[in-house]
Short mmCIF file of N, CA, C and O and ligand atoms in Angstrom, two decimals:
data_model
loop_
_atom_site.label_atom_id
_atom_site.label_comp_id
_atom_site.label_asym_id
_atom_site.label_seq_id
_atom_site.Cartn_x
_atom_site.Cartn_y
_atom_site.Cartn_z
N UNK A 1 1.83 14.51 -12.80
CA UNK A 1 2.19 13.69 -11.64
C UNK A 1 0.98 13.47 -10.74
O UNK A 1 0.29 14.47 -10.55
N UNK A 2 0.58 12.31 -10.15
CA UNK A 2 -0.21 11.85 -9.49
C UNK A 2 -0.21 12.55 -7.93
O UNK A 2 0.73 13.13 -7.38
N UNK A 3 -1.25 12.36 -7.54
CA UNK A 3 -1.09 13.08 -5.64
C UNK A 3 0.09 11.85 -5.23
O UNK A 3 -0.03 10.66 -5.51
N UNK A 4 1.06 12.36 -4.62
CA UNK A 4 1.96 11.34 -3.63
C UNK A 4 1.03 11.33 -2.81
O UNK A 4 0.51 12.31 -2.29
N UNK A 5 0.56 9.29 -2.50
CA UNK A 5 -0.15 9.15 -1.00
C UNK A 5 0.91 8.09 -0.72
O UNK A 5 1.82 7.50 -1.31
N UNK A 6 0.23 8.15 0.67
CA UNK A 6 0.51 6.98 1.78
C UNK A 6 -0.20 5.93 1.55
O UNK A 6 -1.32 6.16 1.10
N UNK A 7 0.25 4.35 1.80
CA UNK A 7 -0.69 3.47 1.66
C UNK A 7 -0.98 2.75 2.78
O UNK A 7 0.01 2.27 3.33
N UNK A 8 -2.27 2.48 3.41
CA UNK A 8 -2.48 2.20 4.82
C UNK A 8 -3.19 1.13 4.79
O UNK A 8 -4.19 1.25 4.09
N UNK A 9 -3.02 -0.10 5.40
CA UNK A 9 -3.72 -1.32 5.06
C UNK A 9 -4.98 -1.60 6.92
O UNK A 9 -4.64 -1.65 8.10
N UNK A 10 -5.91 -1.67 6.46
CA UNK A 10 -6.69 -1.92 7.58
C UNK A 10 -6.36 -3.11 8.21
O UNK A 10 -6.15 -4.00 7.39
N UNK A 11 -6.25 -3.45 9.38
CA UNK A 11 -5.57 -5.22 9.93
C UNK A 11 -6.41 -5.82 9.77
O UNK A 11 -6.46 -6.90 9.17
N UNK A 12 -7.27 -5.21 10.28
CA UNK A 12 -8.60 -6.09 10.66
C UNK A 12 -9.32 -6.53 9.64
O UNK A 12 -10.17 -7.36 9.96
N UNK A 13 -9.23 -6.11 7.87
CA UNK A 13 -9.74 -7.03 6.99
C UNK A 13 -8.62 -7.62 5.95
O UNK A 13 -8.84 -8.55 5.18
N UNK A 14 -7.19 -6.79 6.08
CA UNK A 14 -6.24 -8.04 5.13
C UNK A 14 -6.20 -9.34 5.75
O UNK A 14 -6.17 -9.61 6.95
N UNK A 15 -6.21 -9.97 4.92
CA UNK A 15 -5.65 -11.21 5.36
C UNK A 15 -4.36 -12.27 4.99
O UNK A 15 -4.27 -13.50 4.96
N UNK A 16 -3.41 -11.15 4.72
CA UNK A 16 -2.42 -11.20 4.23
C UNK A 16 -2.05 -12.51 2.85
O UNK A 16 -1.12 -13.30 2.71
N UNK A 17 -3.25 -12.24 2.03
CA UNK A 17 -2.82 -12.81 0.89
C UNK A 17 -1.80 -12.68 -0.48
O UNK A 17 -1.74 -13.36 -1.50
N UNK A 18 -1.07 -11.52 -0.05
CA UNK A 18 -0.24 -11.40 -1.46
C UNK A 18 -0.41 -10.67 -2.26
O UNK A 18 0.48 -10.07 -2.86
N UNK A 19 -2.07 -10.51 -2.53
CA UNK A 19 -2.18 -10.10 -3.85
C UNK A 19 -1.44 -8.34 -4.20
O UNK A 19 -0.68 -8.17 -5.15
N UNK A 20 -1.72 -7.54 -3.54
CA UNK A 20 -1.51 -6.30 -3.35
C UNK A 20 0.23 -6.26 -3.56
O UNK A 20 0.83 -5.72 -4.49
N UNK A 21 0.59 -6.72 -2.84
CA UNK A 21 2.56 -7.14 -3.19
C UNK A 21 2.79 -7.69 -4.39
O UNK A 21 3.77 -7.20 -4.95
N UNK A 22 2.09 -8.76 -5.12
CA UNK A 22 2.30 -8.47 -6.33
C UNK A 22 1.74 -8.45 -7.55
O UNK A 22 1.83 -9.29 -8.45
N UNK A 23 0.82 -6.89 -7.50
CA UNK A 23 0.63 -6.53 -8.39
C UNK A 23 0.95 -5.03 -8.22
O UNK A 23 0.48 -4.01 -8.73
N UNK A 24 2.08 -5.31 -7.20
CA UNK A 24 2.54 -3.47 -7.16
C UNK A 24 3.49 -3.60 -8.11
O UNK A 24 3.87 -4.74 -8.36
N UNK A 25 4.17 -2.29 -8.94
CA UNK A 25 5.22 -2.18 -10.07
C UNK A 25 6.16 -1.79 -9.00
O UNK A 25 6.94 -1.06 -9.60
N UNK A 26 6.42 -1.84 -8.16
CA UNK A 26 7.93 -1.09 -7.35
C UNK A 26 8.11 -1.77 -6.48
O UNK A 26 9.09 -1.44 -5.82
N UNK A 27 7.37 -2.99 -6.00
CA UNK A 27 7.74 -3.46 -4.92
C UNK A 27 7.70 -2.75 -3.34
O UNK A 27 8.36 -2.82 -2.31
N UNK A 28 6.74 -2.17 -3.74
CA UNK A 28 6.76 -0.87 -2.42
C UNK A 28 5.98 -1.73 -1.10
O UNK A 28 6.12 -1.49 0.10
N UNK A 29 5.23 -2.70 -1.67
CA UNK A 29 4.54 -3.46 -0.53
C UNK A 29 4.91 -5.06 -0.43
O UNK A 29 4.70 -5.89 -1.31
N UNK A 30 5.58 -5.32 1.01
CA UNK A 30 5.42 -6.90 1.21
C UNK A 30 4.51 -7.34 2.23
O UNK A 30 3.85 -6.83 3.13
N UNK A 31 4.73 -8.44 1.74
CA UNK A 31 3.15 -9.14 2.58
C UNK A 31 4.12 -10.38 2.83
O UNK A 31 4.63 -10.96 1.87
N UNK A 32 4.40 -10.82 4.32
CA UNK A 32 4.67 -12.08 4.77
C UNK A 32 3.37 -12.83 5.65
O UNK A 32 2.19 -12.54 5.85
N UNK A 33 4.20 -13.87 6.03
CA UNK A 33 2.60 -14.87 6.78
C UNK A 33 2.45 -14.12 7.93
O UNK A 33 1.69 -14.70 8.70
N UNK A 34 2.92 -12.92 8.43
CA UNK A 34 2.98 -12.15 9.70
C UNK A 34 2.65 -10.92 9.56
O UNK A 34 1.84 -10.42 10.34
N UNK A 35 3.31 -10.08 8.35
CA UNK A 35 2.46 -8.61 8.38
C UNK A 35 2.61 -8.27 6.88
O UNK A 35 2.97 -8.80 5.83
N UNK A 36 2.27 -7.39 7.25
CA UNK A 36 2.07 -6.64 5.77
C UNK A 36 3.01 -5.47 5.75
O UNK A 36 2.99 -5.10 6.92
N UNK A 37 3.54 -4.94 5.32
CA UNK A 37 4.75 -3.93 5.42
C UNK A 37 5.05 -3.02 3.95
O UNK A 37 5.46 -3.60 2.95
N UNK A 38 4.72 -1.20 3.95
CA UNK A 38 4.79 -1.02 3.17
C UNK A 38 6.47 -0.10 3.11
O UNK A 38 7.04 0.28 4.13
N UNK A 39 6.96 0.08 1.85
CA UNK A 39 7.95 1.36 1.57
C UNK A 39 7.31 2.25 1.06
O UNK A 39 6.41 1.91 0.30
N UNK A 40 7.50 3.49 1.27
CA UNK A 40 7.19 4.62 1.37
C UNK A 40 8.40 5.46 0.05
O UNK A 40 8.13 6.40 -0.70
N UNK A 41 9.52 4.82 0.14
CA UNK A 41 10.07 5.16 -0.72
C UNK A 41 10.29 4.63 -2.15
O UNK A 41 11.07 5.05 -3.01
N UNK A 42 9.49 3.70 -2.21
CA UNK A 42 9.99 2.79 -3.51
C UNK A 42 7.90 3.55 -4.24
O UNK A 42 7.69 3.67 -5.45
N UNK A 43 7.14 3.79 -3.48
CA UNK A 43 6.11 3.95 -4.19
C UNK A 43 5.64 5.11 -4.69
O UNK A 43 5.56 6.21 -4.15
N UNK A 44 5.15 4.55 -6.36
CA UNK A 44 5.23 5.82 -7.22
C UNK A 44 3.08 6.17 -7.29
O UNK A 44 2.43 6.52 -8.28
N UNK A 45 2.59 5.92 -5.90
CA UNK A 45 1.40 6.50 -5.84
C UNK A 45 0.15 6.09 -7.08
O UNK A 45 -0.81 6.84 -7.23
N UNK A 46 0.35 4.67 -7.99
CA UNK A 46 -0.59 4.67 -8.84
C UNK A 46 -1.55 4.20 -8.88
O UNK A 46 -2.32 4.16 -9.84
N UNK A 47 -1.74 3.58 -7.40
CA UNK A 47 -2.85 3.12 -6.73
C UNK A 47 -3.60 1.50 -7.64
O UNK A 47 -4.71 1.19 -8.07
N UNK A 48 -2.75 1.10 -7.61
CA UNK A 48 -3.20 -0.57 -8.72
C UNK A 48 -3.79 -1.40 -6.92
O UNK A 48 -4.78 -2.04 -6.56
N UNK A 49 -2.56 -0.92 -6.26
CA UNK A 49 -2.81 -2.23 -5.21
C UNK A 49 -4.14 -1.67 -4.50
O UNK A 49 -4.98 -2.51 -4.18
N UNK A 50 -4.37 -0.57 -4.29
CA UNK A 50 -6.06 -0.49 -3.48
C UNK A 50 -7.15 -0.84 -4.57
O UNK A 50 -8.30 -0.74 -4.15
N UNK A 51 -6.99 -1.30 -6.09
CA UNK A 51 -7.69 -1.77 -6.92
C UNK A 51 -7.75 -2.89 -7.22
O UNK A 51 -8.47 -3.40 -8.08
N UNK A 52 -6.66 -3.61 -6.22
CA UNK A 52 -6.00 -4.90 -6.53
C UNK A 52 -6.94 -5.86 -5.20
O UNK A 52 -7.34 -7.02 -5.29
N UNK A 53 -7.07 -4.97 -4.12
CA UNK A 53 -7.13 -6.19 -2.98
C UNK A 53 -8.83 -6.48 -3.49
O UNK A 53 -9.59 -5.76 -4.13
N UNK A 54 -9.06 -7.96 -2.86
CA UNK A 54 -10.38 -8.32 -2.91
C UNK A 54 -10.87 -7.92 -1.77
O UNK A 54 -12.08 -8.02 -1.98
N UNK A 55 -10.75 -7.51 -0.66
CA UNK A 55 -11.33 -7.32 0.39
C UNK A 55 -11.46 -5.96 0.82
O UNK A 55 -11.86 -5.80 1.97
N UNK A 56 -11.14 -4.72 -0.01
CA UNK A 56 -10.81 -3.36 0.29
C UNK A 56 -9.67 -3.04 1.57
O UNK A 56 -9.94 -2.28 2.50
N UNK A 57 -8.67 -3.59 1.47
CA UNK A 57 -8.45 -3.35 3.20
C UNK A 57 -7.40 -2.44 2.73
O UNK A 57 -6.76 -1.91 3.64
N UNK A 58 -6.94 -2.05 1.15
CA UNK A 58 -6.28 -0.75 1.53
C UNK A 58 -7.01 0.87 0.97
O UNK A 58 -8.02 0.92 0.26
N UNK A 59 -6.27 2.05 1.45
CA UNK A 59 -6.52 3.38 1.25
C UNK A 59 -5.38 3.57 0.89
O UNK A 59 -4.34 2.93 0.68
N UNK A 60 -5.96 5.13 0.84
CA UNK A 60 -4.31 6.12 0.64
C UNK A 60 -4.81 7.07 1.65
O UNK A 60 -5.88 7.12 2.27
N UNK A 61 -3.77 7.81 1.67
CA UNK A 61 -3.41 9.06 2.77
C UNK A 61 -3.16 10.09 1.76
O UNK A 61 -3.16 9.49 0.69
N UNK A 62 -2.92 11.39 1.53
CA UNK A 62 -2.21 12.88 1.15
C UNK A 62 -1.04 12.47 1.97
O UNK A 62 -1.13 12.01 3.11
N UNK A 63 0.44 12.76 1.11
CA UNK A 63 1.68 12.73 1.72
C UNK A 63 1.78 14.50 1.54
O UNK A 63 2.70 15.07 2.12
N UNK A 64 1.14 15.03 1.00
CA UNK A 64 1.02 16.41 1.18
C UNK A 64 1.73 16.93 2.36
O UNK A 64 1.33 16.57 3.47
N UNK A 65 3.12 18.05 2.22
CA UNK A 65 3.98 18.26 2.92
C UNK A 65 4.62 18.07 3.66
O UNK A 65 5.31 18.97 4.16
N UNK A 66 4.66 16.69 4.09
CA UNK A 66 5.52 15.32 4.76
C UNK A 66 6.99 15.09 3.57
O UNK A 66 7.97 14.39 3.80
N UNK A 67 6.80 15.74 2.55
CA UNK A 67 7.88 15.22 1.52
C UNK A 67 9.26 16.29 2.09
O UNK A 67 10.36 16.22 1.54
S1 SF4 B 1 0.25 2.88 -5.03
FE1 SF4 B 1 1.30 1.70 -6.65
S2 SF4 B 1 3.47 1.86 -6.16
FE2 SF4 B 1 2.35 2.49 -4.33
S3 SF4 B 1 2.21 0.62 -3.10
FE3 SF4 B 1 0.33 0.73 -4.37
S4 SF4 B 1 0.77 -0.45 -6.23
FE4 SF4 B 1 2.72 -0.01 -5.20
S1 SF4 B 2 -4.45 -7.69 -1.28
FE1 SF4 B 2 -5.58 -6.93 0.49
S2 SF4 B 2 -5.94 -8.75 1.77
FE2 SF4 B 2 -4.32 -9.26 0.32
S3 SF4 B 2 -2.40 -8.79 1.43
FE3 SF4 B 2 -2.94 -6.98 0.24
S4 SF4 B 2 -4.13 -5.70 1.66
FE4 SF4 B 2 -4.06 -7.76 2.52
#
């Protein structure tokens, strides 16, 4: 099993294009013309979408004992 993280999108360089929403497998992240919004519960931590954005604007966090 992978580290459970958090996924944290920087504001200040998404620019809410999509891409990261879909190329997630769970749907854990949406992206409207207004924000970006993740679930916490639908994501299985495999980190595609911080490999996905062109602009780096996401990370992860340690959900390490928050579960
Ligand atoms: S880590 Fe995987 S499951 Fe979680 S939000 Fe990113 S793409 Fe989706
Ligand atoms: S891929 Fe990157 S720039 Fe595009 S919506 Fe996701 S976080 Fe924002």
């Amino acid at each position: 099993m992978p580290e459970k993280i958090r996924i944290i999108v920087n504001e200040d360089r998404c620019y809410l294009c999509g891409g990261c929403a879909g190329v997630c497998p769970t749907l854990a992240i949406r992206v409207s013309s207004s924000k970006w919004e993740f679930f916490q519960d639908k994501c299985i931590s495999c980190r595609i979408c911080i490999n996905a954005c062109p602009v780096g604007a996401l990370s992860a966090e340690p959900l390490e004992g928050e579960l």
